[in-house]
Coordinates of C-alpha atoms in Angstrom, one line a residue:
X22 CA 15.4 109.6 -23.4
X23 CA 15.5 106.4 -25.7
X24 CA 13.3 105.7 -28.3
X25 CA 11.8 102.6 -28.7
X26 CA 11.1 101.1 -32.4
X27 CA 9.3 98.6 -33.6
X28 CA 9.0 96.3 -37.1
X29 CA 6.3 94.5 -38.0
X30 CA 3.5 95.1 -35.3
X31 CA 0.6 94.0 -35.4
X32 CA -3.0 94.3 -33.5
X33 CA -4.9 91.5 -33.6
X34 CA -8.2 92.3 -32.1
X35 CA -11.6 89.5 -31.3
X36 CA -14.9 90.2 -29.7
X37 CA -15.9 87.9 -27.0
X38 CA -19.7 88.2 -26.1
X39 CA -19.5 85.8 -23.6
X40 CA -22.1 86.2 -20.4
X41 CA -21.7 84.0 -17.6
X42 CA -23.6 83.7 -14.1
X43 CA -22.2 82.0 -10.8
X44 CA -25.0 79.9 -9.3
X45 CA -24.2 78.6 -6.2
X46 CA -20.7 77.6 -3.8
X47 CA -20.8 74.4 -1.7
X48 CA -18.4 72.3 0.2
X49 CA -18.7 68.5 -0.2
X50 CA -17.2 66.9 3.7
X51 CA -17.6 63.7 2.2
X52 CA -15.5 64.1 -1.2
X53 CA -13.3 67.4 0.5
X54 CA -14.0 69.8 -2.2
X55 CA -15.6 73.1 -3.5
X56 CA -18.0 73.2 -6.2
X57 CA -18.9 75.8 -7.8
X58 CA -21.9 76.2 -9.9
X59 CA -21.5 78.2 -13.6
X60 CA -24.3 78.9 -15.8
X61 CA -22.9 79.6 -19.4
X62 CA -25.5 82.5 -20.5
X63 CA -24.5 82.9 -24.3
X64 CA -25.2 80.3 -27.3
X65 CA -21.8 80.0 -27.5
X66 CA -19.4 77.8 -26.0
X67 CA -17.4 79.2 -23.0
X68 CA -14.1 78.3 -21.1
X69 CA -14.4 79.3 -17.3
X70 CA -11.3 78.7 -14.6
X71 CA -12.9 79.7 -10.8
X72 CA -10.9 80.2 -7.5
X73 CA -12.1 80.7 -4.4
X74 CA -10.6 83.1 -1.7
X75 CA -11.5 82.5 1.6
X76 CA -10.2 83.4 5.2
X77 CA -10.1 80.9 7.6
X78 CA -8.7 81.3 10.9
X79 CA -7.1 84.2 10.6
X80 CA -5.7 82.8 7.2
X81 CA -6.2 84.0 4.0
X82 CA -5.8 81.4 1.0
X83 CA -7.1 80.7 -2.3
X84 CA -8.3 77.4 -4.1
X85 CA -8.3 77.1 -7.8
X86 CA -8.3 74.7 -10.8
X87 CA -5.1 74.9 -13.9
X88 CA -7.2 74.2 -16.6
X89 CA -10.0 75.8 -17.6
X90 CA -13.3 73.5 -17.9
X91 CA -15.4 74.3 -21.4
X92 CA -19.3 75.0 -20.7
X93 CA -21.5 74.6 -24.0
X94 CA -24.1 77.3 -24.7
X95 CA -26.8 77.7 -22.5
X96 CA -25.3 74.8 -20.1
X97 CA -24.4 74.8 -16.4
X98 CA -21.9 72.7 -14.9
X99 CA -20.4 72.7 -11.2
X100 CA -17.2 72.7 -11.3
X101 CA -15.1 71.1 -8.6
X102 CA -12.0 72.6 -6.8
X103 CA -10.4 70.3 -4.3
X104 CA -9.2 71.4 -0.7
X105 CA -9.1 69.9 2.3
X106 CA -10.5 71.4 5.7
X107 CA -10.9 70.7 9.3
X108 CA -14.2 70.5 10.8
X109 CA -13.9 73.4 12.6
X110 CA -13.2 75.2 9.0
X111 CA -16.1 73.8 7.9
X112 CA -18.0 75.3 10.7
X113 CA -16.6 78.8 10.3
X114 CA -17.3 78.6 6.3
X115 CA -20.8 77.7 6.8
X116 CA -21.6 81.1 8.3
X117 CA -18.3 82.7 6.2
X118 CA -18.7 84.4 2.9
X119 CA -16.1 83.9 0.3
X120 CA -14.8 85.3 -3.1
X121 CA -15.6 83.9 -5.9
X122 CA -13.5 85.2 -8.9
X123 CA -13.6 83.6 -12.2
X124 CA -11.8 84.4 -15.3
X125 CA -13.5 83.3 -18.8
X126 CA -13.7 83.6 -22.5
X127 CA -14.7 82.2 -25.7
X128 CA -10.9 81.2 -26.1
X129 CA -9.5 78.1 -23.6
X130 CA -6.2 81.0 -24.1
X131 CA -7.5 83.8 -23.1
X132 CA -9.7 84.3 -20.6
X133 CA -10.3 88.0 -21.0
X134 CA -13.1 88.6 -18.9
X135 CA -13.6 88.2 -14.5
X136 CA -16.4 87.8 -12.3
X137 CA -16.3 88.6 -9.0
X138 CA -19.0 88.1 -6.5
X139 CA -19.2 86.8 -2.8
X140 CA -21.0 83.8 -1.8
X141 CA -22.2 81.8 1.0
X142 CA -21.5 78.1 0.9
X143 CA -23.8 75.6 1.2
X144 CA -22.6 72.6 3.2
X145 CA -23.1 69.2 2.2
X146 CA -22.2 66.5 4.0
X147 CA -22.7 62.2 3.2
X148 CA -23.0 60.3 0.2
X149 CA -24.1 62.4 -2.7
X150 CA -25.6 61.3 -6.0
X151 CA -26.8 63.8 -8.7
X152 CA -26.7 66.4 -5.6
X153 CA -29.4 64.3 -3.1
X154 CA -27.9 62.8 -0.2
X155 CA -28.6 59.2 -0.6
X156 CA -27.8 57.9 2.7
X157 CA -31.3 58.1 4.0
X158 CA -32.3 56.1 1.1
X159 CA -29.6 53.5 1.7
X160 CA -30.6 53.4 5.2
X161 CA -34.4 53.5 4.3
X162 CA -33.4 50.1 1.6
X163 CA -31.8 48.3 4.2
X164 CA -34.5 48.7 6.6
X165 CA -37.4 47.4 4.1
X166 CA -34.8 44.5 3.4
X167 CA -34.4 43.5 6.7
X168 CA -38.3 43.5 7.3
X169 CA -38.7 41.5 3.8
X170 CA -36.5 39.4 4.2
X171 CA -36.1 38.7 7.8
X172 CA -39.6 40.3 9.1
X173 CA -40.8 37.9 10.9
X174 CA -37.9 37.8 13.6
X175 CA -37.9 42.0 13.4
X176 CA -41.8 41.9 14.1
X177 CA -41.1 39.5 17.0
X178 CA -39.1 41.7 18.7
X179 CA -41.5 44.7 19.0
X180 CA -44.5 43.1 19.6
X181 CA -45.9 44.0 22.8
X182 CA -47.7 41.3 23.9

């Protein structure tokens, strides 16, 4: 048997207290990407790095980010993991659980802690601002213009005299 020995060894020891909860999975058609929402639940800054594991078809793959995104105390952010999939993907995901693992720490360099949990994606599809589909509204604006501004023509063609 060998003996190992070592000179100058040190421990270097840190407590990391921070809490984190996963809020919600969804998959943007229009932009073709995961988001997933983190809630940082400490005072304290956090760095968080998600993946998502999902099977598909038979298929088994994972998306993920490189760099870990900071979330300040008491802050949420959704974080967004690109990946592009078919529509028929996107059917079999909306009624598909995946995995949503996350690595995170008080230290951007080590991310000593994971949270695991499945989730259901939501499914969002269109134009999206601040999370609200706008193209109701855009359809909705243009509709109102067209009767301001060229009403009188509009309101000739459905009269019903």
């Amino acid at each position: 048997s060998k003996t190992l020995e070592f000179e100058n060894v040190s421990i270097v020891t840190f407590n990391d207290n921070s809490a984190i909860s996963i809020e919600a999975v969804t998959y943007d058609k229009s932009l073709q990407r995961f988001e997933v929402a983190i809630k940082n639940q400490g005072s304290e800054a956090v760095y968080v790095k998600p993946s998502i594991a999902i099977k598909l078809a038979g298929d088994p793959f994972t998306v993920s980010i490189n760099t870990p995104t900071q979330i300040l105390g008491g802050a949420s952010t959704s974080i967004p993991l690109p990946r592009t999939l078919s529509e028929s993907d996107v059917e079999t995901l909306s009624s598909t659980p995946v995995k949503v693992i996350t690595r995170f720490g008080k230290r951007e360099n080590v991310l000593s802690k994971t949270k695991s949990q499945d989730s259901l994606v939501e499914i969002r599809s269109g134009f999206t601002l601040a999370g609200i589909d706008v193209l109701p509204f855009a359809i909705a604006i243009i509709v109102l213009a067209a009767l301001i501004f060229g009403g009188r023509k509009l309101l000739k063609l459905f009269r019903l005299d």
